[in-house]
XYZ file of C-alpha atoms in Angstrom:
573
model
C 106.157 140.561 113.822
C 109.360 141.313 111.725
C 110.755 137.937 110.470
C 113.867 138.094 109.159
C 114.479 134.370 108.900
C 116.349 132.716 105.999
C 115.439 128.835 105.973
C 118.484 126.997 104.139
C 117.618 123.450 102.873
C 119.714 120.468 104.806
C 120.519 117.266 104.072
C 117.489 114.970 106.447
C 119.498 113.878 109.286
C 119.430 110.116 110.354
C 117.008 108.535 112.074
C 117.983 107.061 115.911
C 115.655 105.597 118.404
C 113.389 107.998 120.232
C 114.676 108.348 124.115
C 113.270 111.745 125.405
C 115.221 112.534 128.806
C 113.702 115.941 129.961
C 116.415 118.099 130.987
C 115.074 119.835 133.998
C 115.734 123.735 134.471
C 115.100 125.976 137.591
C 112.693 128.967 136.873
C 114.308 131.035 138.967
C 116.589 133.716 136.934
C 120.400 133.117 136.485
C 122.836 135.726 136.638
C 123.167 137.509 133.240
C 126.112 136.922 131.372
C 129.034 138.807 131.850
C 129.991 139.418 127.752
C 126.425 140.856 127.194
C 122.757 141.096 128.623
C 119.917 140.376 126.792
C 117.179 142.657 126.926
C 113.477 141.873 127.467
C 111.996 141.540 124.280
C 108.374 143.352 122.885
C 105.495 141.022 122.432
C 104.621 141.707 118.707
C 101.593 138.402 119.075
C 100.648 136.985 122.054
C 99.318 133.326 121.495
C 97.400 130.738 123.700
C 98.092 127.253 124.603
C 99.022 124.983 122.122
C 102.097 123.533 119.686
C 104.081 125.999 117.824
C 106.109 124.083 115.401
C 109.097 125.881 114.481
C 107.636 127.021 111.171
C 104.769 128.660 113.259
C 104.713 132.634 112.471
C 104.083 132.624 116.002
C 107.538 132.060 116.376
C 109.763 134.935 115.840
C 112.914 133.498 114.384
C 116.011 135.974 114.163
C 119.272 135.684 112.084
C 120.232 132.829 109.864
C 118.502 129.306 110.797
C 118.087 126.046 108.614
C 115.445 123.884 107.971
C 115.958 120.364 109.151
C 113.398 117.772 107.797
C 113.064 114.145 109.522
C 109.460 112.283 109.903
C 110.535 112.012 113.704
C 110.676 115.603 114.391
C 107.284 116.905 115.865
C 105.881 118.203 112.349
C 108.318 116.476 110.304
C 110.913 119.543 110.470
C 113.160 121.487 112.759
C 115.423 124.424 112.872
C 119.041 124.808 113.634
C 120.640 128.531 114.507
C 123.419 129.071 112.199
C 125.329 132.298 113.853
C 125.750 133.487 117.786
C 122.994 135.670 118.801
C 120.490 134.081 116.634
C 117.250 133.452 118.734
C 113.780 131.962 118.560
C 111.074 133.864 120.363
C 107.478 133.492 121.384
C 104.644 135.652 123.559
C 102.579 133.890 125.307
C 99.351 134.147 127.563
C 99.320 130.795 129.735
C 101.143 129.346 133.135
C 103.274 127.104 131.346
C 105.551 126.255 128.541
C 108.454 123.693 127.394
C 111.230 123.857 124.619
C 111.301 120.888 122.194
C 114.318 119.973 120.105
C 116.773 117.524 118.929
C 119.582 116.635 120.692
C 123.357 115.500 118.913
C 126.412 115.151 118.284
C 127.419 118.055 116.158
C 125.042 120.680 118.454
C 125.751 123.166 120.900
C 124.880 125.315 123.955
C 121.563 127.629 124.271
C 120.423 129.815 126.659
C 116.805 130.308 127.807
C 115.354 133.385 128.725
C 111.882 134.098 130.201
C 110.328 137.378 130.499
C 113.558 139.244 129.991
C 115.674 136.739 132.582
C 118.588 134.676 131.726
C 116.507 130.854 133.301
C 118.565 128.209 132.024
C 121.794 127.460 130.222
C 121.260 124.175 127.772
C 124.118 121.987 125.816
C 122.251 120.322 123.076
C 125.556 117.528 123.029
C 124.342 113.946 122.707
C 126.363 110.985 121.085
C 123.961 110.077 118.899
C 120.743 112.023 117.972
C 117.777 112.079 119.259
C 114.459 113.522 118.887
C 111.545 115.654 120.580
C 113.635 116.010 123.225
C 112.305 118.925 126.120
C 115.429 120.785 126.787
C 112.977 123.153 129.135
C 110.150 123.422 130.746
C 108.397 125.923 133.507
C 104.612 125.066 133.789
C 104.058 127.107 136.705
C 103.930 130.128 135.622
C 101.933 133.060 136.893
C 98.569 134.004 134.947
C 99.285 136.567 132.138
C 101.745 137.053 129.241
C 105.613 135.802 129.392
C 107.891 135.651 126.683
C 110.210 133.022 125.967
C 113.178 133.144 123.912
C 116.228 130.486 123.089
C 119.649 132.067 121.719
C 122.543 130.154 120.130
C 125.594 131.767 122.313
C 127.996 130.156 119.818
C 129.296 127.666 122.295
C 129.740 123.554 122.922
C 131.015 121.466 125.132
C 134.054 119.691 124.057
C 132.937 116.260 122.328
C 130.926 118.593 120.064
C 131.444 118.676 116.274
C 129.421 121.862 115.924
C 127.624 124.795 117.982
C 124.110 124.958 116.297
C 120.713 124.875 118.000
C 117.804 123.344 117.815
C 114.349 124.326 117.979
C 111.713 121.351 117.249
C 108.726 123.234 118.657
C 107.585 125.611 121.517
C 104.461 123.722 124.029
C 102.475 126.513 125.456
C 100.470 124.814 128.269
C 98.142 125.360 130.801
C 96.562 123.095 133.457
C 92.811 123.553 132.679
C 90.877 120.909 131.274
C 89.267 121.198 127.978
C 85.608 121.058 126.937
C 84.555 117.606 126.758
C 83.419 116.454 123.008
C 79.551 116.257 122.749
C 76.807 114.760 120.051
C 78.707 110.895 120.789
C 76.959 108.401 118.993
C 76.872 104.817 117.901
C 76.489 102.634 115.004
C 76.513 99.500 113.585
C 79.282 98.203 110.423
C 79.840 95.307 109.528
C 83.220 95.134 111.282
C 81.827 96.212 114.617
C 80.923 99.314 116.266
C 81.522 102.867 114.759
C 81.682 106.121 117.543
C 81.514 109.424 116.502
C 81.272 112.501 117.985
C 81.265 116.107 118.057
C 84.547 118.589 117.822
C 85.475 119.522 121.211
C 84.590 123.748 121.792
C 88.344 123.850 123.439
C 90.777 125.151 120.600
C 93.733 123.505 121.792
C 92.658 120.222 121.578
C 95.293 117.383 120.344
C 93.008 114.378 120.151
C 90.648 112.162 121.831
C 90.240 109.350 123.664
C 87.740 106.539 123.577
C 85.732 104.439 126.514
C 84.452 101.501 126.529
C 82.111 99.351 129.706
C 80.781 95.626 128.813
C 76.955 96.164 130.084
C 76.940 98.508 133.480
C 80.538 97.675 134.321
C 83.674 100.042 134.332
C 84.762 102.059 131.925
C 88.396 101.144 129.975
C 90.211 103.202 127.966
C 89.907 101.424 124.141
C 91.821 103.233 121.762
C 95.356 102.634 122.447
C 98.675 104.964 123.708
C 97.972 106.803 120.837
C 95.472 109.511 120.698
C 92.518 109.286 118.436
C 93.393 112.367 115.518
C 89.756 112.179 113.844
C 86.104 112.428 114.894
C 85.617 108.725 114.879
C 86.595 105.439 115.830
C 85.731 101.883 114.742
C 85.635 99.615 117.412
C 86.121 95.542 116.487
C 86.038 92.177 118.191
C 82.989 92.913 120.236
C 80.473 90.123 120.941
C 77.710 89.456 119.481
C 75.013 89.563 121.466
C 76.058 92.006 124.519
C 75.284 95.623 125.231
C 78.298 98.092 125.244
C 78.736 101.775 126.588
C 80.912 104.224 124.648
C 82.049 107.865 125.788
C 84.895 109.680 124.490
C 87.182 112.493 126.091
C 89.019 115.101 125.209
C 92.931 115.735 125.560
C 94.909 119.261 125.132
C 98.009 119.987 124.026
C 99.437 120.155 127.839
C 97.514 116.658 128.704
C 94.648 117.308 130.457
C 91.973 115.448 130.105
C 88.083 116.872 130.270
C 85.369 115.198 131.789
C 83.944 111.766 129.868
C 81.557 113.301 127.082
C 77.322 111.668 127.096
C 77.517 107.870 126.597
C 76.132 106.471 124.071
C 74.703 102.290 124.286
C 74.646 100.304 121.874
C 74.268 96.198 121.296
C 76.480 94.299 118.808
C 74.101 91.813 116.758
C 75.277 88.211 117.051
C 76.626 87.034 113.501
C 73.731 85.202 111.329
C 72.872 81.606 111.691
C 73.147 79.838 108.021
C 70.270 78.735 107.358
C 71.264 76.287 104.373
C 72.610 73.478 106.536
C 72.207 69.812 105.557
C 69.771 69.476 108.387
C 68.015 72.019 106.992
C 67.388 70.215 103.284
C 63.881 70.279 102.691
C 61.575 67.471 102.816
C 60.161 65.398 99.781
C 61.977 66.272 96.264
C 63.889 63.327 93.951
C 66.297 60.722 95.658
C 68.688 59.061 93.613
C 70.690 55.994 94.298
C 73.879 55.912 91.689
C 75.142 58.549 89.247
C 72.950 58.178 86.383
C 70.190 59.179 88.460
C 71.922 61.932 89.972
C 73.321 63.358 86.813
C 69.632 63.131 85.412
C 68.098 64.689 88.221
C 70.574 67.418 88.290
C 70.023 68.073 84.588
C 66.359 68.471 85.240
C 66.601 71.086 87.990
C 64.508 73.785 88.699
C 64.099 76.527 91.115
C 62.729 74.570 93.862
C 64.488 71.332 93.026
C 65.651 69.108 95.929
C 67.811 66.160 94.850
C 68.228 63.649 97.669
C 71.583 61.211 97.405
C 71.526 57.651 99.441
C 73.881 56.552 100.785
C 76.074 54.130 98.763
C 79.135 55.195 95.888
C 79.149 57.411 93.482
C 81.861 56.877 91.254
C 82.100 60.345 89.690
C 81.148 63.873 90.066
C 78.592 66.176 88.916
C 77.973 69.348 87.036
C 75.543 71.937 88.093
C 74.113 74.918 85.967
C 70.834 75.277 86.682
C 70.071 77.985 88.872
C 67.440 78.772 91.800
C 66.053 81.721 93.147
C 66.041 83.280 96.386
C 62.859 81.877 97.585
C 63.305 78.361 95.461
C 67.193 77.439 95.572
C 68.120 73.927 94.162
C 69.585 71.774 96.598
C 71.634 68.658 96.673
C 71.535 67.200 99.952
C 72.473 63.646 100.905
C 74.594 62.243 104.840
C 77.912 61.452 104.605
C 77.727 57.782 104.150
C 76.832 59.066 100.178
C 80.125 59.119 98.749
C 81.301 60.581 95.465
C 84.596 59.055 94.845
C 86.367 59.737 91.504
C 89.793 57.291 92.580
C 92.002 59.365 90.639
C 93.442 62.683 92.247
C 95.128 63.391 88.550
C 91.217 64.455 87.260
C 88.082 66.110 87.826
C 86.421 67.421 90.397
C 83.931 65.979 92.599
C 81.082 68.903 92.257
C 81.478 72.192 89.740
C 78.792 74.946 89.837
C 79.176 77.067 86.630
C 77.327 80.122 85.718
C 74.567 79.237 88.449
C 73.394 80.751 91.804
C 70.973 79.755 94.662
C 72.151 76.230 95.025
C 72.920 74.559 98.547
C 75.192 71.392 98.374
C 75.195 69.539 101.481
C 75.809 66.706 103.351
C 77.764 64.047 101.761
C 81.571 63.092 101.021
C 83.356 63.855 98.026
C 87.167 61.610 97.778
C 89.689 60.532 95.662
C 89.338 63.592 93.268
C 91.854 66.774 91.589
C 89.391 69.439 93.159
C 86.703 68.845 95.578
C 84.068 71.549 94.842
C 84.871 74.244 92.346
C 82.649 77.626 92.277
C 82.923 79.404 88.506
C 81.055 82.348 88.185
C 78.553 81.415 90.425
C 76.467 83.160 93.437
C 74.574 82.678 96.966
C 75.879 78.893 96.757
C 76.280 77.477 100.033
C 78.482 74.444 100.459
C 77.726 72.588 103.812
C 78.743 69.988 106.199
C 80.916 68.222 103.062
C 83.659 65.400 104.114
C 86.360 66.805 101.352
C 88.965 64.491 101.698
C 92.364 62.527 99.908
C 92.200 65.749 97.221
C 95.156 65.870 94.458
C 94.876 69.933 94.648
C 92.233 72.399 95.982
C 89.719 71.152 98.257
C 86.893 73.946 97.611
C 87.357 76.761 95.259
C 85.911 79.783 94.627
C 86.921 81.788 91.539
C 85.946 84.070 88.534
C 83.646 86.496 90.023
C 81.938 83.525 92.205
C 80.016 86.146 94.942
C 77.838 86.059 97.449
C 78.775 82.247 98.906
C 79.578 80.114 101.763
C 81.812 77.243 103.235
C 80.220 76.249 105.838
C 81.223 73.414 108.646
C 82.959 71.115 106.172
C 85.519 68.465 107.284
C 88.471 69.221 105.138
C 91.829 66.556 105.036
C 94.472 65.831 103.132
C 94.467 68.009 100.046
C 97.929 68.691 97.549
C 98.280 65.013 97.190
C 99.543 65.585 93.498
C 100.595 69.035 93.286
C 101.611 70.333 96.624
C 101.466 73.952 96.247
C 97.791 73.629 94.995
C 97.019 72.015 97.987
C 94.895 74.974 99.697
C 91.779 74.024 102.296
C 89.523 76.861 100.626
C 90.802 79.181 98.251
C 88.632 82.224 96.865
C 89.570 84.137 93.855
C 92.531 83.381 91.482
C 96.089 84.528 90.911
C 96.757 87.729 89.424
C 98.976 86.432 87.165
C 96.797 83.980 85.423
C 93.624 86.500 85.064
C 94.666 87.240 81.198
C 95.130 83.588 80.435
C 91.888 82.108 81.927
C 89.673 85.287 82.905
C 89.382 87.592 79.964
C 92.212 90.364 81.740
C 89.284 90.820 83.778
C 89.913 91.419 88.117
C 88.746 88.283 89.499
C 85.910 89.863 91.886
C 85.124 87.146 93.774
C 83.648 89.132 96.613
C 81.303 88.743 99.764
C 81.899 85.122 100.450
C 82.048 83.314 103.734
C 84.034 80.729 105.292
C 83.005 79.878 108.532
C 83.195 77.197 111.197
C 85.292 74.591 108.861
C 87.737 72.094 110.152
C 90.773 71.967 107.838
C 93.547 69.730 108.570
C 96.216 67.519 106.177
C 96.519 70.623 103.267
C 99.791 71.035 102.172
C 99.515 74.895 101.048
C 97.572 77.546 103.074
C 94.436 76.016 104.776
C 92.887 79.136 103.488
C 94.163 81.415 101.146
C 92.431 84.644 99.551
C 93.521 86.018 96.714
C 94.106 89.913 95.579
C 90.759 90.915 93.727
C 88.871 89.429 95.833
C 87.040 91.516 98.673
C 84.454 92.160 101.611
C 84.502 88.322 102.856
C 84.159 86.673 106.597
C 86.577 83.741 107.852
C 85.521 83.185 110.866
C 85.459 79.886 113.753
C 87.370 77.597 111.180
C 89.434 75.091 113.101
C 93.105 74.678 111.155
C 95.991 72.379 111.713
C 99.113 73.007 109.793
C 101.331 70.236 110.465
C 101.000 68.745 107.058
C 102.011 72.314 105.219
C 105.529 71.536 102.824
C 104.559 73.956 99.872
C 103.924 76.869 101.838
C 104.128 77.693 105.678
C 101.632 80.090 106.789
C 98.558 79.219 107.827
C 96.140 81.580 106.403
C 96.678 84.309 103.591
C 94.417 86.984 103.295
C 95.672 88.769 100.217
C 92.191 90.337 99.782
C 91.019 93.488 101.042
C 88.190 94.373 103.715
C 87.642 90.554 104.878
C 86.495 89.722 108.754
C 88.956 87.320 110.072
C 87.612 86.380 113.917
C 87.516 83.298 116.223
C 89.581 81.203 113.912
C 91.930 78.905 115.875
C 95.439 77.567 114.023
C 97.614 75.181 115.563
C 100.626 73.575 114.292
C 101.634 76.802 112.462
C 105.420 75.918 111.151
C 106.610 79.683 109.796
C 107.691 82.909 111.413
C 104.305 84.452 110.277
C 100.776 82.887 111.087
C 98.026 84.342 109.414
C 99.190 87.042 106.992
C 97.934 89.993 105.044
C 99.935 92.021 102.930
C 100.196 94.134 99.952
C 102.306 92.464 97.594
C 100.920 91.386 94.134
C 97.920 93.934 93.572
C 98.076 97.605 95.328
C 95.096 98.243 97.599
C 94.766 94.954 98.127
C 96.125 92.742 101.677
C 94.841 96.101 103.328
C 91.458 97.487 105.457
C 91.107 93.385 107.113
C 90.215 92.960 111.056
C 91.562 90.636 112.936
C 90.284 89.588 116.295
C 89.627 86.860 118.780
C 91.824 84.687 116.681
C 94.081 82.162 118.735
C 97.133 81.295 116.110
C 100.286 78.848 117.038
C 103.281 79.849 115.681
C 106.696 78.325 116.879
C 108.686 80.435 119.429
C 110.020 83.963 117.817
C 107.034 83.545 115.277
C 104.301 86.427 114.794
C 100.739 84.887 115.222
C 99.350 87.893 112.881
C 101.764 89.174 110.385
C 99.642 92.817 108.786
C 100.930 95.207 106.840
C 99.677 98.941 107.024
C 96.040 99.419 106.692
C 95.115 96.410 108.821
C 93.325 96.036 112.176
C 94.294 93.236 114.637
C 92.059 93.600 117.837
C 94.039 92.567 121.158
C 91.634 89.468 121.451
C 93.690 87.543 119.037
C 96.192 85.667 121.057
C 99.710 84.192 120.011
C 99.772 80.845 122.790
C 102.950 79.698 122.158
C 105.190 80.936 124.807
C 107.865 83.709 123.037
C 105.700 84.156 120.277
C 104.116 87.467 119.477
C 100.414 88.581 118.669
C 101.280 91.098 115.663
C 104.288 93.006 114.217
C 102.598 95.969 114.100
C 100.854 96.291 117.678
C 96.975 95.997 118.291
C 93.770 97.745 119.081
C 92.064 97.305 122.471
């Protein structure tokens, strides 16, 4: 193919609202102009179905044209005829194809030929611009080779400020199915289910789209408006517990769709009872009955250790830094009517575990201090079934590579009694800011920790809050209530990366914007969390789930307040 085309650089054009009216043309031939015929033009390629973006050397492009580059065009560019007579032509095997361009203010009038055959007469003239527009389109065809071909005649209507063209792309269709994709399979993440499958044998394939049926019932079509552009797709909010089916078909580049592919069945696991529950403290071990005692006993731990609290006042709190093992974890276990309360929310903190792992505290109530229960370095501590309450900052607090941990069905109220904006329910990791000053310069990886099945009410910052560094964490069935929020307004902040957020219900949310997660202080981090089954209250014109890029919210979470929304950014069946 001789191509004479010179592309000139443009300025990007602005960007308008996608409307695409198709501009329906009769296939049968109109009579040839009377200044000059065009004459059939010689197949020098003939091509199959498919998109031919106007920088395809598939497409012959004669004369002078210009490159126009905008991220709405279909392959982020199109190309505008500079002189009469120039003309954009492509051979063809197929019964079908359609003309895709931009339509505007300062564009003019194109004719269409096909197989030789003046077939339509276009004006390109809109008020403002728009894109992927199909000027033209025949898709019935006879079997065999055509030729299309668009020429700028040089013309416009009147409220034109120009006469260029525009050609976006050329659609060669057709109207047979393609090969369905084979070798689909299934597999358990940790965020759900991942389906994968084999390329499909058809070459003019644009994407996929993926099935899902709950047991033996109906198939439903899970992965959106958009097609799936990859070989896989990650599939979140399932139940745990229930069997799913998963097929995936194949769509072309004229929108047929081939037959469903094998199915492939699968069974999401139900999340992992904790096993480290007060009820669960172990038998026998060392009960203490005031503070001396306790501080002995916890001084004198040992893997195995189990330190028993009665019920009755404790008028301070405790330090732990012994450490357990896996099969012998320390535990402090007492009911709620043993009460650690410091009566000053200016100092301390009711329990600190520094430098130590395996150790389950459980059971009792910790009041009346500046933290409730601070994690430093620590790992696989489980905190349990805690009343935290009347706290002058944090209630629990993870931080400085703490990993491997869980807050688990505490009763959490009225925290930020002193300093307001330190008043956060549960908050893993630590500022950014602050990790030269207290942390050595060092990230603060506090990683793999859960917060589950909580009841948080009375903070006056984020009920939760995760911090940037931080990463690979669940919060999931905690029951929040933000009406006491003044220092900030949203009711969780996952500023971590890769976290499960599910089955968390917020009421009382006061802000615009729910539960958030964002990139903002550390990049690649407020990016890759899930989001589903989450019910969130926000006020009327708030967004439950407020995500930036990188971020999947499931359409399970729900937004109850009437005129709220679910998500800024839309959601994934």
């Amino acid at each position: 193919m001789n191509r004479t085309t010179r592309l000139a650089s443009v300025a990007v054009l602005a960007a308008v609202a996608l409307v695409v009216p198709a501009q329906a043309a009769s296939a049968a031939p109109l009579p040839a102009p009377a200044a000059a015929a065009v004459a059939a033009p010689t197949a020098t390629k003939v091509v199959g179905a498919n998109r031919y973006e106007n920088t395809s050397s598939a497409i012959a492009l004669s004369g002078t044209w210009a490159a126009a580059k905008h991220t709405r065009d279909s392959g982020g560019s199109s190309a505008n005829a500079k002189v009469a007579g120039n003309s954009a032509k492509l051979t063809f095997s197929s019964t079908g194809v359609k003309w895709v361009a931009r339509t505007g203010p300062s564009l003019g009038i194109a004719e269409v030929y096909l197989d030789g055959a003046r077939v339509a007469t276009v004006n390109q003239y809109s008020a403002t611009q728009k894109f992927q527009q199909t000027l033209y389109s025949n898709e019935s065809l006879s079997k065999g080779t055509h030729t299309v071909k668009i020429v700028r005649t040089g013309t416009k209507s009147s409220a034109s400020r120009g006469n260029d063209i525009s050609v976006d792309a050329l659609v060669v269709t057709d109207s047979g199915a393609p090969a369905a994709p084979k070798s689909v399979k299934t597999a358990v993440e940790r965020e759900g289910i991942r389906i994968t499958w084999a390329k499909s044998a058809s070459g003019d394939v644009s994407g996929y789209r993926v099935y899902r049926a709950s047991g033996s019932g109906d198939f439903s079509k899970i992965s959106g408006t958009s097609l799936v552009k990859g070989l896989d797709y990650l599939d979140v909010g399932l139940k745990g517990g229930k069997k799913y089916r998963f097929a995936v078909a194949a769509v072309d580049n004229s929108g047929n769709v081939s037959a469903k592919s094998n199915l492939s069945t699968i069974t999401q696991p139900k999340p992992a009872t904790v096993k480290t529950r007060v009820f669960t403290c172990p038998k026998g071990g060392t009960t203490v009955k005031n503070l001396t005692e306790l501080r002995k006993a916890v001084a004198a731990a040992k893997p195995g250790s189990v330190i028993r609290l009665k019920a009755g006042v404790y008028k301070d709190g405790i330090t732990v830094t012994k450490s357990g093992t896996a099969e012998k974890p320390i535990w402090i276990c007492g009911s709620s009517k043993a009460v650690f309360d410091h009566g000053n929310i200016r100092d301390n903190a009711g329990v600190r575990v520094t430098n130590a792992s395996h150790v389950n505290i459980a059971g009792f109530t910790i009041q009346s201090f500046r933290k409730g229960v601070v994690l430093s370095g620590a790992s696989h501590v489980t905190v349990a079934d805690l009343v935290i309450r009347n706290i002058g900052e944090e209630a629990v607090k993870l931080r400085y590579g703490t990993t491997d941990s869980m807050v688990v069905k505490n009763t959490i109220q009225n925290t930020g009694r002193v300093v307001a904006q330190y008043g956060e329910g549960v908050y893993v990791g630590s500022s950014p800011k602050d990790w030269c000053a207290v942390y050595n310069c060092k990230t603060d990886k506090s990683d793999r920790n859960s917060i589950v099945a909580n009841t948080i009410s009375g903070t006056t910052a984020d009920p939760i809050e995760v911090k940037p560094g931080t990463s690979g964490g669940v919060i999931r069935n905690n029951r929040i209530d933000g009406k006491s929020l003044v220092a900030v307004d949203t009711l969780m902040a996952v500023k971590g990366k890769n976290y499960l957020v599910m089955d968390n219900v917020a009421t009382n949310g006061k802000s615009t914007r729910g539960f958030t997660s964002t990139m903002t202080e550390v990049e690649g981090f407020g990016t890759g969390n899930v989001f589903a089954r989450n019910r969130v209250s926000v006020p009327k014109g708030g967004t439950a789930l407020y995500v930036g890029a990188g971020n999947i919210v499931d359409c399970s979470n729900t937004a109850p307040v009437e005129g709220s929304l679910r998500t800024n950014r839309g959601c994934q069946d």
